[in-house]
Coordinates of C-alpha atoms in Angstrom, one line a residue:
M1 CA 7.3 8.3 21.0
S2 CA 9.9 9.2 18.4
G3 CA 12.2 6.5 17.1
P4 CA 14.8 6.3 14.4
C5 CA 14.0 7.5 10.9
R6 CA 12.8 4.5 8.9
E7 CA 13.6 5.4 5.3
V8 CA 11.5 4.5 2.3
V9 CA 12.7 4.2 -1.3
T10 CA 10.1 5.1 -3.9
L11 CA 9.9 3.6 -7.4
Q12 CA 7.7 5.0 -10.2
L13 CA 7.2 2.7 -13.2
G14 CA 5.4 4.2 -16.2
H15 CA 4.1 7.5 -17.5
Y16 CA 0.9 7.8 -15.5
S17 CA 2.8 6.7 -12.3
N18 CA 5.1 9.6 -12.9
F19 CA 2.1 11.9 -13.3
I20 CA 0.9 10.8 -9.9
G21 CA 4.4 10.8 -8.5
T22 CA 5.1 14.4 -9.7
H23 CA 2.0 15.7 -7.9
W24 CA 2.9 13.6 -4.9
W25 CA 6.5 15.0 -4.7
N26 CA 5.2 18.5 -5.2
L27 CA 2.8 18.0 -2.3
Q28 CA 5.6 16.6 -0.1
D29 CA 8.0 19.5 -1.0
A30 CA 5.3 22.1 -0.3
S31 CA 5.0 20.7 3.3
L32 CA 8.8 20.8 4.0
C33 CA 10.1 23.6 6.2
Y34 CA 13.6 24.9 5.6
D35 CA 13.6 27.3 8.7
P36 CA 16.2 25.9 11.1
D37 CA 14.4 27.5 14.1
A38 CA 10.9 26.2 13.2
A39 CA 9.2 23.5 15.3
L40 CA 9.4 20.0 13.8
G41 CA 6.4 18.9 11.9
E42 CA 4.2 15.8 12.4
L43 CA 5.6 14.1 9.3
Q44 CA 9.3 13.2 9.0
G45 CA 10.7 14.4 5.7
D46 CA 13.8 12.2 6.0
V47 CA 11.6 9.1 5.4
L48 CA 11.2 10.1 1.8
F49 CA 14.0 12.6 1.1
R50 CA 17.8 12.3 1.2
E51 CA 20.4 15.0 2.0
G52 CA 23.3 15.6 -0.4
L53 CA 25.9 18.2 -1.3
T54 CA 26.4 20.0 -4.6
L55 CA 29.8 21.0 -6.0
G56 CA 28.9 24.6 -5.1
G57 CA 28.5 23.6 -1.4
H58 CA 24.7 23.7 -1.3
V59 CA 23.0 21.1 0.8
T60 CA 20.3 19.4 -1.3
Y61 CA 17.2 17.6 -0.2
T62 CA 16.0 15.4 -3.0
P63 CA 13.5 12.5 -3.2
R64 CA 14.9 9.0 -2.6
L65 CA 13.3 8.0 -5.9
I66 CA 13.8 5.9 -9.0
A67 CA 11.5 7.0 -11.9
M68 CA 11.4 4.8 -15.0
D69 CA 9.8 5.9 -18.3
L70 CA 10.2 5.5 -22.0
K71 CA 12.3 7.3 -24.7
G72 CA 10.8 10.7 -25.5
S73 CA 8.9 11.1 -22.3
L74 CA 11.0 13.8 -20.6
Q75 CA 10.6 16.7 -23.0
T76 CA 12.3 19.7 -21.3
L77 CA 13.6 17.7 -18.4
R78 CA 17.3 16.6 -18.5
Q79 CA 17.7 12.9 -17.4
E80 CA 20.7 13.7 -15.2
G81 CA 19.2 16.9 -13.7
C82 CA 21.2 20.0 -13.0
L83 CA 22.0 19.8 -9.3
Y84 CA 25.4 18.1 -9.7
E85 CA 26.6 19.6 -13.0
T86 CA 30.2 19.0 -14.0
E87 CA 32.2 20.7 -16.7
S88 CA 31.4 19.1 -20.1
K89 CA 34.1 17.1 -21.5
A90 CA 35.4 17.9 -24.9
A91 CA 34.4 15.3 -27.4
T92 CA 37.2 13.7 -29.4
F93 CA 36.5 13.1 -33.1
T94 CA 38.6 10.8 -35.4
W95 CA 36.6 11.5 -38.5
D96 CA 38.3 14.1 -40.7
G97 CA 35.7 14.3 -43.4
Q98 CA 32.8 16.7 -43.8
I99 CA 30.4 17.1 -40.9
S100 CA 26.8 18.2 -41.1
T101 CA 25.0 19.4 -38.0
H102 CA 21.3 18.9 -37.4
R103 CA 19.9 20.9 -34.5
E104 CA 16.6 19.9 -32.9
S105 CA 14.3 22.7 -31.8
P106 CA 14.0 22.7 -28.0
S107 CA 10.7 21.7 -26.4
T108 CA 8.5 24.7 -25.5
R109 CA 8.4 25.5 -21.8
N110 CA 5.1 26.5 -20.3
S111 CA 4.6 29.6 -18.1
F112 CA 5.3 27.7 -14.9
L113 CA 8.6 26.3 -16.1
Q114 CA 9.6 29.6 -17.4
D115 CA 9.0 31.2 -14.0
L116 CA 11.0 28.5 -12.3
D117 CA 13.9 29.1 -14.6
S118 CA 13.7 32.8 -13.9
L119 CA 13.7 32.3 -10.2
D120 CA 16.5 29.8 -10.4
S121 CA 18.7 32.1 -12.4
A122 CA 17.9 35.3 -10.4
N123 CA 20.8 34.4 -8.0
L124 CA 18.8 35.9 -5.2
L125 CA 18.0 32.4 -4.1
P126 CA 19.9 29.0 -3.7
P127 CA 20.4 27.6 -7.2
D128 CA 18.5 24.4 -6.4
R129 CA 14.8 24.4 -5.8
C130 CA 14.8 21.5 -3.3
S131 CA 17.7 22.5 -1.1
V132 CA 18.7 23.7 2.4
T133 CA 21.1 26.5 2.6
R134 CA 23.4 26.7 5.6
A135 CA 22.1 30.0 6.9
E136 CA 24.3 32.3 8.8
S137 CA 23.3 33.6 12.3
G138 CA 20.4 31.1 12.2
V139 CA 18.5 33.2 9.6
A140 CA 16.7 31.0 7.1
T141 CA 17.2 31.8 3.4
E142 CA 14.1 31.9 1.2
T143 CA 14.0 29.1 -1.5
V144 CA 12.4 29.2 -4.9
N145 CA 9.5 27.2 -3.6
D146 CA 9.0 29.7 -0.7
T147 CA 8.8 32.4 -3.3
L148 CA 6.2 30.5 -5.4
D149 CA 4.1 30.0 -2.2
R150 CA 4.4 33.6 -1.2
I151 CA 3.4 35.2 -4.5
Q152 CA 0.5 32.6 -5.0
K153 CA 0.5 32.9 -8.7
S154 CA -2.2 30.8 -10.3
Y155 CA -1.2 28.7 -13.4
K156 CA -3.7 27.2 -15.8
L157 CA -1.6 24.4 -17.3
E158 CA -4.5 22.2 -18.5
G159 CA -3.7 23.0 -22.1
S160 CA 0.1 22.9 -21.9
V161 CA 0.8 19.8 -19.8
R162 CA 2.0 17.0 -22.2
V163 CA 4.3 15.0 -19.9
W164 CA 4.8 14.9 -16.1
S165 CA 7.9 17.1 -16.2
D166 CA 5.8 20.0 -17.4
F167 CA 4.6 20.5 -13.8
L168 CA 7.5 19.2 -11.7
R169 CA 8.6 21.9 -9.2
I170 CA 11.6 20.2 -7.6
H171 CA 15.0 19.1 -8.7
L172 CA 15.7 15.4 -8.8
H173 CA 18.9 13.5 -8.0
P174 CA 21.0 12.4 -11.1
R175 CA 20.4 8.7 -10.1
T176 CA 16.6 9.1 -10.2
I177 CA 15.5 9.1 -13.8
S178 CA 15.9 5.9 -15.8
V179 CA 14.9 6.0 -19.4
I180 CA 14.1 2.7 -21.2
N181 CA 15.4 3.4 -24.7
Q182 CA 14.1 0.1 -26.2
F183 CA 10.5 1.6 -26.3
N184 CA 9.0 4.9 -27.4
H185 CA 6.7 7.1 -25.4
D186 CA 5.0 8.3 -28.6
G187 CA 4.5 7.1 -32.2
E188 CA 3.2 3.9 -33.8
S189 CA 6.3 1.7 -33.4
E190 CA 8.3 0.2 -30.5
R191 CA 5.5 0.7 -28.0
L192 CA 5.5 -1.1 -24.5
E193 CA 1.9 -2.3 -24.8
V194 CA 1.6 -5.8 -23.3
F195 CA 2.5 -7.6 -20.2
G196 CA 4.9 -10.0 -21.8
Q197 CA 7.1 -7.2 -23.1
G198 CA 7.6 -5.9 -19.6
T199 CA 8.5 -9.2 -18.1
V200 CA 11.4 -9.8 -20.5
L201 CA 12.6 -6.3 -20.2
L202 CA 14.1 -6.6 -16.8
Q203 CA 17.4 -8.2 -17.9
G204 CA 20.7 -7.1 -19.3
S205 CA 21.4 -3.4 -19.2
V206 CA 18.0 -2.5 -17.8
L207 CA 18.4 -4.8 -14.8
E208 CA 21.9 -3.7 -14.2
D209 CA 20.9 0.0 -14.3
L210 CA 18.0 -0.6 -11.8
E211 CA 20.2 -2.6 -9.5
D212 CA 22.9 0.1 -9.5
R213 CA 20.3 2.8 -8.7
L214 CA 18.7 0.7 -5.9
H215 CA 22.0 0.0 -4.3
F216 CA 22.9 3.7 -4.3
F217 CA 19.7 4.7 -2.5
V218 CA 19.5 1.6 -0.2
E219 CA 23.1 1.6 1.0
E220 CA 22.9 5.1 2.5
C221 CA 19.8 4.1 4.5
D222 CA 20.3 3.3 8.2
Y223 CA 16.9 1.9 9.0
L224 CA 15.3 1.0 5.6
Q225 CA 11.6 0.1 6.2
G226 CA 10.9 -0.8 2.6
F227 CA 9.7 0.3 -0.8
Q228 CA 6.6 2.0 -2.2
L229 CA 5.9 1.4 -5.9
F230 CA 3.6 3.3 -8.2
C231 CA 3.2 1.1 -11.3
D232 CA 1.1 1.5 -14.5
L233 CA -1.3 -1.4 -14.7
T234 CA -2.7 -1.1 -18.2
D235 CA 0.4 -1.4 -20.4
G236 CA 3.7 -3.3 -20.5
F237 CA 4.9 -1.7 -17.3
S238 CA 2.6 -4.1 -15.4
G239 CA 4.9 -6.9 -16.6
L240 CA 8.0 -4.9 -15.6
G241 CA 6.4 -4.2 -12.2
S242 CA 5.8 -7.9 -11.6
K243 CA 9.5 -8.5 -12.2
V244 CA 10.6 -5.5 -10.1
T245 CA 8.5 -6.6 -7.1
E246 CA 9.8 -10.1 -7.5
M247 CA 13.4 -8.8 -7.4
L248 CA 12.7 -6.6 -4.4
Q249 CA 11.2 -9.6 -2.5
D250 CA 14.2 -11.8 -3.4
S251 CA 16.9 -9.1 -2.7
Y252 CA 15.4 -7.3 0.3
G253 CA 13.3 -9.9 2.1
G254 CA 11.8 -8.7 5.3
R255 CA 11.3 -5.2 4.0
G256 CA 7.9 -3.8 3.2
V257 CA 6.8 -3.6 -0.4
L258 CA 3.7 -1.5 -0.9
T259 CA 2.5 -1.5 -4.5
W260 CA 0.0 0.9 -5.9
G261 CA -1.2 -0.3 -9.4
V262 CA -2.4 2.9 -11.1
A263 CA -4.6 3.4 -14.2
P264 CA -5.9 6.5 -15.9
V265 CA -9.6 7.0 -16.8
N266 CA -8.7 7.2 -20.5
H267 CA -5.8 6.5 -22.8
R268 CA -4.6 8.9 -25.5
D269 CA -4.7 6.2 -28.2
T270 CA -7.2 3.4 -27.9
S271 CA -9.1 0.8 -29.9
S272 CA -11.1 -2.4 -29.2
I273 CA -7.8 -4.4 -29.4
K274 CA -6.0 -2.1 -27.0
D275 CA -9.0 -2.2 -24.6
V276 CA -8.4 -5.9 -24.4
F277 CA -4.7 -5.3 -23.8
H278 CA -5.5 -2.9 -21.0
M279 CA -7.8 -5.3 -19.2
M280 CA -5.5 -8.3 -19.6
N281 CA -2.4 -6.3 -18.5
T282 CA -4.4 -5.2 -15.4
A283 CA -5.4 -8.7 -14.5
L284 CA -1.9 -10.1 -15.0
G285 CA -0.2 -7.2 -13.2
T286 CA -2.6 -7.4 -10.3
V287 CA -2.1 -11.1 -9.6
S288 CA 1.7 -11.0 -10.2
M289 CA 2.4 -7.8 -8.1
A290 CA 0.1 -8.9 -5.3
N291 CA 2.0 -12.2 -5.0
N292 CA 5.3 -10.3 -4.8
S293 CA 4.2 -7.4 -2.6
S294 CA 3.4 -7.0 1.1
L295 CA 0.2 -5.2 -0.1
F296 CA -1.2 -4.3 -3.5
C297 CA -3.8 -1.6 -4.1
P298 CA -5.3 -0.6 -7.4
L299 CA -5.6 3.2 -7.8
T300 CA -7.8 4.6 -10.5
L301 CA -10.8 7.0 -10.9
R302 CA -12.3 4.6 -13.6
G303 CA -15.6 3.2 -12.7
G304 CA -14.3 -0.4 -13.2
L305 CA -11.4 -2.4 -14.4
G306 CA -13.1 -4.0 -17.4
R307 CA -13.3 -2.9 -21.0
R308 CA -16.6 -1.0 -20.6
P309 CA -16.6 0.5 -17.1
P310 CA -19.3 2.7 -15.5
P311 CA -18.7 6.5 -15.4
P312 CA -15.6 7.7 -13.5
T313 CA -15.6 8.6 -9.8
A314 CA -17.1 12.0 -9.1
F315 CA -16.4 14.2 -6.0
P316 CA -18.9 16.8 -4.8
L317 CA -16.4 19.5 -4.2
L318 CA -14.1 18.9 -7.2
N319 CA -14.6 20.2 -10.7
Y320 CA -12.0 17.9 -12.2
D321 CA -11.8 16.6 -15.8
P322 CA -11.4 12.8 -15.6
E323 CA -10.1 12.8 -19.2
L324 CA -7.1 15.0 -18.2
W325 CA -4.2 13.0 -16.7
F326 CA -3.1 16.3 -15.1
H327 CA -6.3 16.3 -13.1
S328 CA -7.0 12.7 -12.3
S329 CA -3.4 12.1 -11.1
A330 CA -3.7 15.1 -8.8
V331 CA -6.7 13.6 -7.1
L332 CA -5.0 10.3 -6.6
A333 CA -1.8 12.0 -5.3
L334 CA -3.9 13.9 -2.7
A335 CA -5.4 10.6 -1.5
L336 CA -1.9 9.0 -1.3
D337 CA -0.7 11.9 0.7
A338 CA -3.1 10.8 3.4
M339 CA -3.1 7.0 3.0
T340 CA 0.7 6.8 3.5
V341 CA 0.8 8.9 6.7
S342 CA 1.1 6.0 9.1
Y343 CA 4.6 5.1 8.1
R344 CA 5.8 8.7 7.7
L345 CA 4.9 10.1 11.1
R346 CA 7.7 11.6 13.3
H347 CA 6.1 10.2 16.5
N348 CA 4.2 6.9 17.0
S349 CA 4.6 5.8 13.4
A350 CA 3.5 2.4 12.2
P351 CA 6.0 1.0 9.7
M352 CA 4.7 -0.2 6.4
W353 CA 5.0 -3.8 7.2
Q354 CA 2.7 -3.2 10.2
L355 CA 0.1 -1.6 7.9
S356 CA 0.3 -4.5 5.4
D357 CA 0.2 -7.2 8.1
A358 CA -3.0 -5.7 9.5
L359 CA -4.8 -5.6 6.1
T360 CA -3.6 -8.7 4.3
V361 CA -4.5 -11.6 6.7
S362 CA -5.1 -15.0 5.1
G363 CA -3.5 -14.2 1.8
R364 CA -5.8 -11.3 1.0
K365 CA -3.0 -9.2 -0.5
V366 CA -5.3 -6.9 -2.6
V367 CA -6.9 -4.0 -0.7
S368 CA -9.2 -1.2 -1.9
A369 CA -8.9 2.6 -1.4
Y370 CA -11.6 5.2 -0.7
G371 CA -11.3 8.9 -0.3
S372 CA -13.2 12.1 0.5
V373 CA -11.2 14.6 -1.5
P374 CA -11.6 17.1 0.0
F375 CA -13.3 16.2 3.3
P376 CA -16.4 18.5 3.6
M377 CA -16.3 20.5 6.8
M378 CA -17.7 23.9 7.5
H379 CA -15.4 26.7 8.4
G380 CA -15.8 27.1 12.2
G381 CA -17.6 23.7 12.4
C382 CA -16.7 20.6 14.4
L383 CA -15.9 17.0 13.3
P384 CA -19.1 15.4 14.9
N385 CA -21.3 17.8 12.9
A386 CA -19.4 17.2 9.7
L387 CA -19.8 13.4 10.1
D388 CA -23.4 13.5 11.2
A389 CA -24.2 15.4 8.1
F390 CA -23.7 12.2 6.0
A391 CA -26.4 10.4 8.0
N392 CA -26.3 6.8 6.8
V393 CA -24.0 7.4 3.8
L394 CA -20.2 7.1 4.1
P395 CA -18.3 10.3 3.1
W396 CA -15.8 8.7 0.7
R397 CA -15.8 7.5 -2.9
S398 CA -14.0 4.6 -4.4
L399 CA -10.4 5.2 -5.6
S400 CA -10.0 1.5 -6.7
A401 CA -13.0 1.0 -9.0
C402 CA -14.4 -1.1 -6.2
P403 CA -17.7 0.2 -4.7
E404 CA -18.4 -0.8 -1.1
L405 CA -21.1 -3.5 -0.6
G406 CA -22.7 -1.6 2.3
D407 CA -23.3 -4.7 4.4
G408 CA -20.9 -3.9 7.2
R409 CA -18.5 -6.7 6.3
C410 CA -14.8 -5.8 6.2
F411 CA -11.8 -7.8 7.3
G412 CA -9.6 -4.8 8.2
Q413 CA -9.5 -1.0 7.7
S414 CA -7.0 1.8 8.1
V415 CA -8.6 5.3 8.1
T416 CA -6.7 8.6 8.0
L417 CA -8.1 12.1 8.4
K418 CA -5.6 14.8 7.5
G419 CA -5.8 18.6 7.7
L420 CA -8.1 19.7 10.5
E421 CA -5.4 21.9 11.9
G422 CA -6.8 24.2 14.7
R423 CA -10.4 23.0 14.0
G424 CA -12.9 21.5 16.4
L425 CA -12.4 17.8 16.7
V426 CA -15.0 17.4 19.4
S427 CA -18.3 19.0 20.2
P428 CA -18.2 22.0 22.6
L429 CA -20.7 20.4 25.0
L430 CA -22.4 22.8 27.5
P431 CA -23.5 21.6 31.0
G432 CA -27.0 20.4 31.0
I433 CA -27.3 20.2 27.2
E434 CA -28.1 16.8 25.7
P435 CA -25.6 15.8 23.0
A436 CA -27.0 16.1 19.5
S437 CA -25.8 12.6 18.6
P438 CA -23.5 9.9 20.1
L439 CA -20.6 11.4 18.2
H440 CA -21.0 14.6 20.2
S441 CA -20.3 12.7 23.4
E442 CA -16.8 11.6 22.3
R443 CA -13.9 13.5 23.8
S444 CA -11.1 13.2 21.2
G445 CA -11.0 13.4 17.4
E446 CA -9.8 9.8 17.2
D447 CA -12.7 8.6 19.3
V448 CA -15.2 10.6 17.2
L449 CA -13.9 9.1 13.9
T450 CA -13.7 5.6 15.4
A451 CA -17.2 5.7 16.7
Y452 CA -18.5 6.9 13.3
I453 CA -16.7 4.2 11.3
Q454 CA -18.0 1.5 13.8
Q455 CA -21.5 2.6 13.1
H456 CA -21.0 1.3 9.5
Y457 CA -18.5 -1.5 10.2
P458 CA -19.3 -2.6 13.8
S459 CA -16.9 -5.6 14.0
T460 CA -14.1 -4.6 11.8
P461 CA -10.5 -4.3 13.1
L462 CA -9.8 -0.6 12.7
A463 CA -6.7 1.7 12.8
V464 CA -7.5 5.4 12.9
Q465 CA -5.0 8.3 12.6
L466 CA -5.6 12.0 12.7
V467 CA -2.9 14.4 11.3
S468 CA -3.5 18.1 11.8
S469 CA -1.4 19.4 8.9
P470 CA -3.3 19.7 5.6
S471 CA -2.2 18.8 2.1
K472 CA -0.7 22.0 0.6
V473 CA -2.0 22.4 -2.9
T474 CA 0.4 25.2 -4.0
A475 CA 1.4 26.0 -7.6
P476 CA 1.2 24.3 -10.0
F477 CA -1.5 22.1 -8.5
P478 CA -4.6 22.5 -10.6
Q479 CA -7.3 24.8 -9.2
M480 CA -10.2 22.4 -9.8
F481 CA -12.1 23.1 -6.6
S482 CA -15.7 24.1 -5.9
P483 CA -16.2 27.8 -5.3
A484 CA -17.9 26.9 -2.1
L485 CA -14.4 26.2 -0.5
N486 CA -12.4 28.9 1.2
P487 CA -8.6 29.1 0.7
Q488 CA -8.0 26.6 3.5
G489 CA -10.3 24.1 1.8
F490 CA -13.3 24.4 4.2
L491 CA -16.9 25.1 3.3
Q492 CA -17.7 28.8 3.5
N493 CA -20.5 30.1 5.7
H494 CA -21.5 32.7 3.0
P495 CA -22.1 32.6 -0.7
P496 CA -18.9 32.4 -2.9
L497 CA -17.3 35.8 -3.7
P498 CA -17.2 36.8 -7.4
V499 CA -13.3 36.8 -7.2
S500 CA -11.9 34.5 -4.6
R501 CA -8.4 33.5 -3.5
P502 CA -7.1 30.2 -4.7
V503 CA -7.4 27.1 -2.5
S504 CA -4.0 26.6 -0.9
S505 CA -4.6 23.6 1.4
L506 CA -7.1 20.8 1.9
P507 CA -8.4 18.4 4.5
V508 CA -8.6 14.8 3.2
L509 CA -10.2 11.6 4.6
T510 CA -9.1 8.2 3.2
S511 CA -9.7 4.5 4.0
L512 CA -7.8 1.4 3.0
Q513 CA -10.0 -1.7 3.3
S514 CA -9.6 -5.4 3.0
S515 CA -13.2 -6.5 2.3
P516 CA -15.4 -9.0 0.3
A517 CA -15.9 -6.2 -2.3
A518 CA -12.3 -6.7 -3.4
G519 CA -12.9 -10.4 -3.9
L520 CA -15.9 -9.7 -6.1
Q521 CA -13.9 -7.2 -8.1
L522 CA -11.1 -9.8 -8.7
S523 CA -13.6 -12.5 -9.5
D524 CA -15.3 -10.3 -12.1
L525 CA -11.9 -9.4 -13.7
Q526 CA -10.9 -13.0 -13.8
K527 CA -14.2 -14.1 -15.5
A528 CA -14.0 -11.2 -18.1
C529 CA -10.5 -12.2 -19.1
S530 CA -11.1 -15.9 -19.1
A531 CA -14.2 -15.5 -21.3
L532 CA -12.0 -14.0 -24.1
E533 CA -10.6 -16.2 -26.8
I534 CA -7.3 -14.3 -26.7
R535 CA -5.8 -16.2 -29.6
R536 CA -8.7 -15.1 -31.8
V537 CA -9.5 -11.7 -30.4
A538 CA -5.9 -10.4 -29.8
P539 CA -3.3 -12.9 -30.9
S540 CA -0.5 -10.4 -30.7
F541 CA -0.9 -10.3 -26.9
L542 CA 0.8 -13.7 -26.8
S543 CA 3.6 -12.9 -29.3
H544 CA 5.9 -11.1 -26.8
G545 CA 7.1 -13.9 -24.5
L546 CA 3.9 -14.9 -22.7
E547 CA 2.7 -18.4 -23.4
L548 CA -0.9 -19.4 -23.3
S549 CA -0.2 -21.9 -20.5
E550 CA 1.3 -19.1 -18.4
L551 CA -1.8 -17.0 -19.1
T552 CA -4.1 -19.8 -18.0
E553 CA -2.1 -20.4 -14.8
A554 CA -2.3 -16.6 -14.0
M555 CA -6.0 -16.7 -14.4
E556 CA -6.3 -19.6 -12.1
Q557 CA -4.1 -17.8 -9.5
L558 CA -6.4 -14.7 -9.8
R559 CA -9.4 -16.9 -9.2
G560 CA -7.7 -18.4 -6.2
L561 CA -6.9 -14.9 -4.9
A562 CA -10.6 -13.9 -5.2
L563 CA -11.6 -17.0 -3.3
C564 CA -9.6 -15.9 -0.3
Y565 CA -12.2 -13.2 0.3
Q566 CA -15.3 -15.4 -0.5
H567 CA -14.0 -18.3 1.7
N568 CA -13.6 -16.1 4.8
Q569 CA -17.0 -14.4 4.2
H570 CA -18.6 -17.8 4.0
H571 CA -17.2 -19.0 7.3
S572 CA -18.1 -15.7 9.0
S573 CA -21.7 -16.2 7.8
S574 CA -21.7 -19.7 9.1
D575 CA -20.3 -18.6 12.5
E576 CA -23.0 -16.0 12.9
D577 CA -25.7 -18.5 11.9
D578 CA -24.4 -21.0 14.6
D579 CA -24.7 -18.3 17.2

């Protein structure tokens, strides 16, 4: 049944988080419907978006979002946006001497941004790309994003994306972007590289600015369910994230705090010392943010969290370049679009604290993510056939650098299948015909998926949700899909055509798991960090406010967190032996 809208405030801390967040918001915006006469969708947009009014009288619909990044990271994007422009105030000068003017060349705008500007200025459409216009006589007005979807122009931005604003297709509220001017996005000096820098950053003007932005978004919520954070794990933002989650826990106790610690496959500037920094930041950020969050999930396509990880995660139907942030962040955003469904549903939603409570029993705050991106299903096929095709292998790949153990042990799991709109969820059984497999006997999509998961995890507490609407991968989402897919993201029954239409939507299957595999991952990370003689290998890591005693204590906490998973596993084994 439908209840009140439970709002969520999103925070994005760091440049890679903002890459993922930009794809995420583009996906959310592509799924919004501005037609006042259209049927309500399965997902409730008001959970993530807020309504406002411009000076020109246009009703805006913008993300309830705070995005933090460093000086020089915005390029063509104005920090205050352009939805609520006011007349510029004339500056008053008291200097009566000579004045010299130095004009900086504007950043180059790629083809996608140029087209957005042209559509915005055409005056045929509402001036804001993420807005609702009060249509007369019940006739919906086409928005800029409607036009982008209709013309289906394909953009190849792989060579022109430098920062996340290079592919942002929506307008943001003036209170959204917070620039940390103490540190530079590029260059050799004043870089936010280590955990300690981030922990001491949240004070003074930075703290006041964040509190003001939080109060603005929170105070207009009627039923705030909590916060979702995307936070960079491998640089100083991990320290900032630890303080932000601590502040949220102290100031908004009882609300859910779901934290996704994100890491790219590669870094643009790296060295052996910086590899040490990245691993230590990841370990410290994981244990700190897990302690202060309802749930913490690492998100990365790296093969591991250490200094020399295995190859990145590969997906059979994606031709993505793991070295490109534009690509890897797109994959993770697609997975997030499915994994966060449960607390965004219009009917029968499970608030975020319910999701976290189910997965974080006995202090196991760290969970692992897995995804089938996209979920491989034949056009015209049915779900039982698609799942049976995997035989004894699960269809998903790790999104947390944490391979499954394959022994059927799991403390809790939340599985979401998104995007089988109008497809066969059950087998079309004919009278007198024996079902091809047990899955073909099930009579609902939820039962099919539940039965399949229980073949691999027979005694695991399980929550399953199916959402029919797919993820809409409209421009400028990268077209990195296998030619075997049709425009709806399903496998074609015939060989790929020489020239095919771009993929516009995708089915996605994801799983969030609390399992012994996470405990092994945390234990390996703790051992790798503790084995380093940090004062000899990277002495500068301790020169930014972090004491050696604090580092030692954090490593002990990480070891204790890993034991939460081993301890339960040990008792489970003993119980089974006693039986």
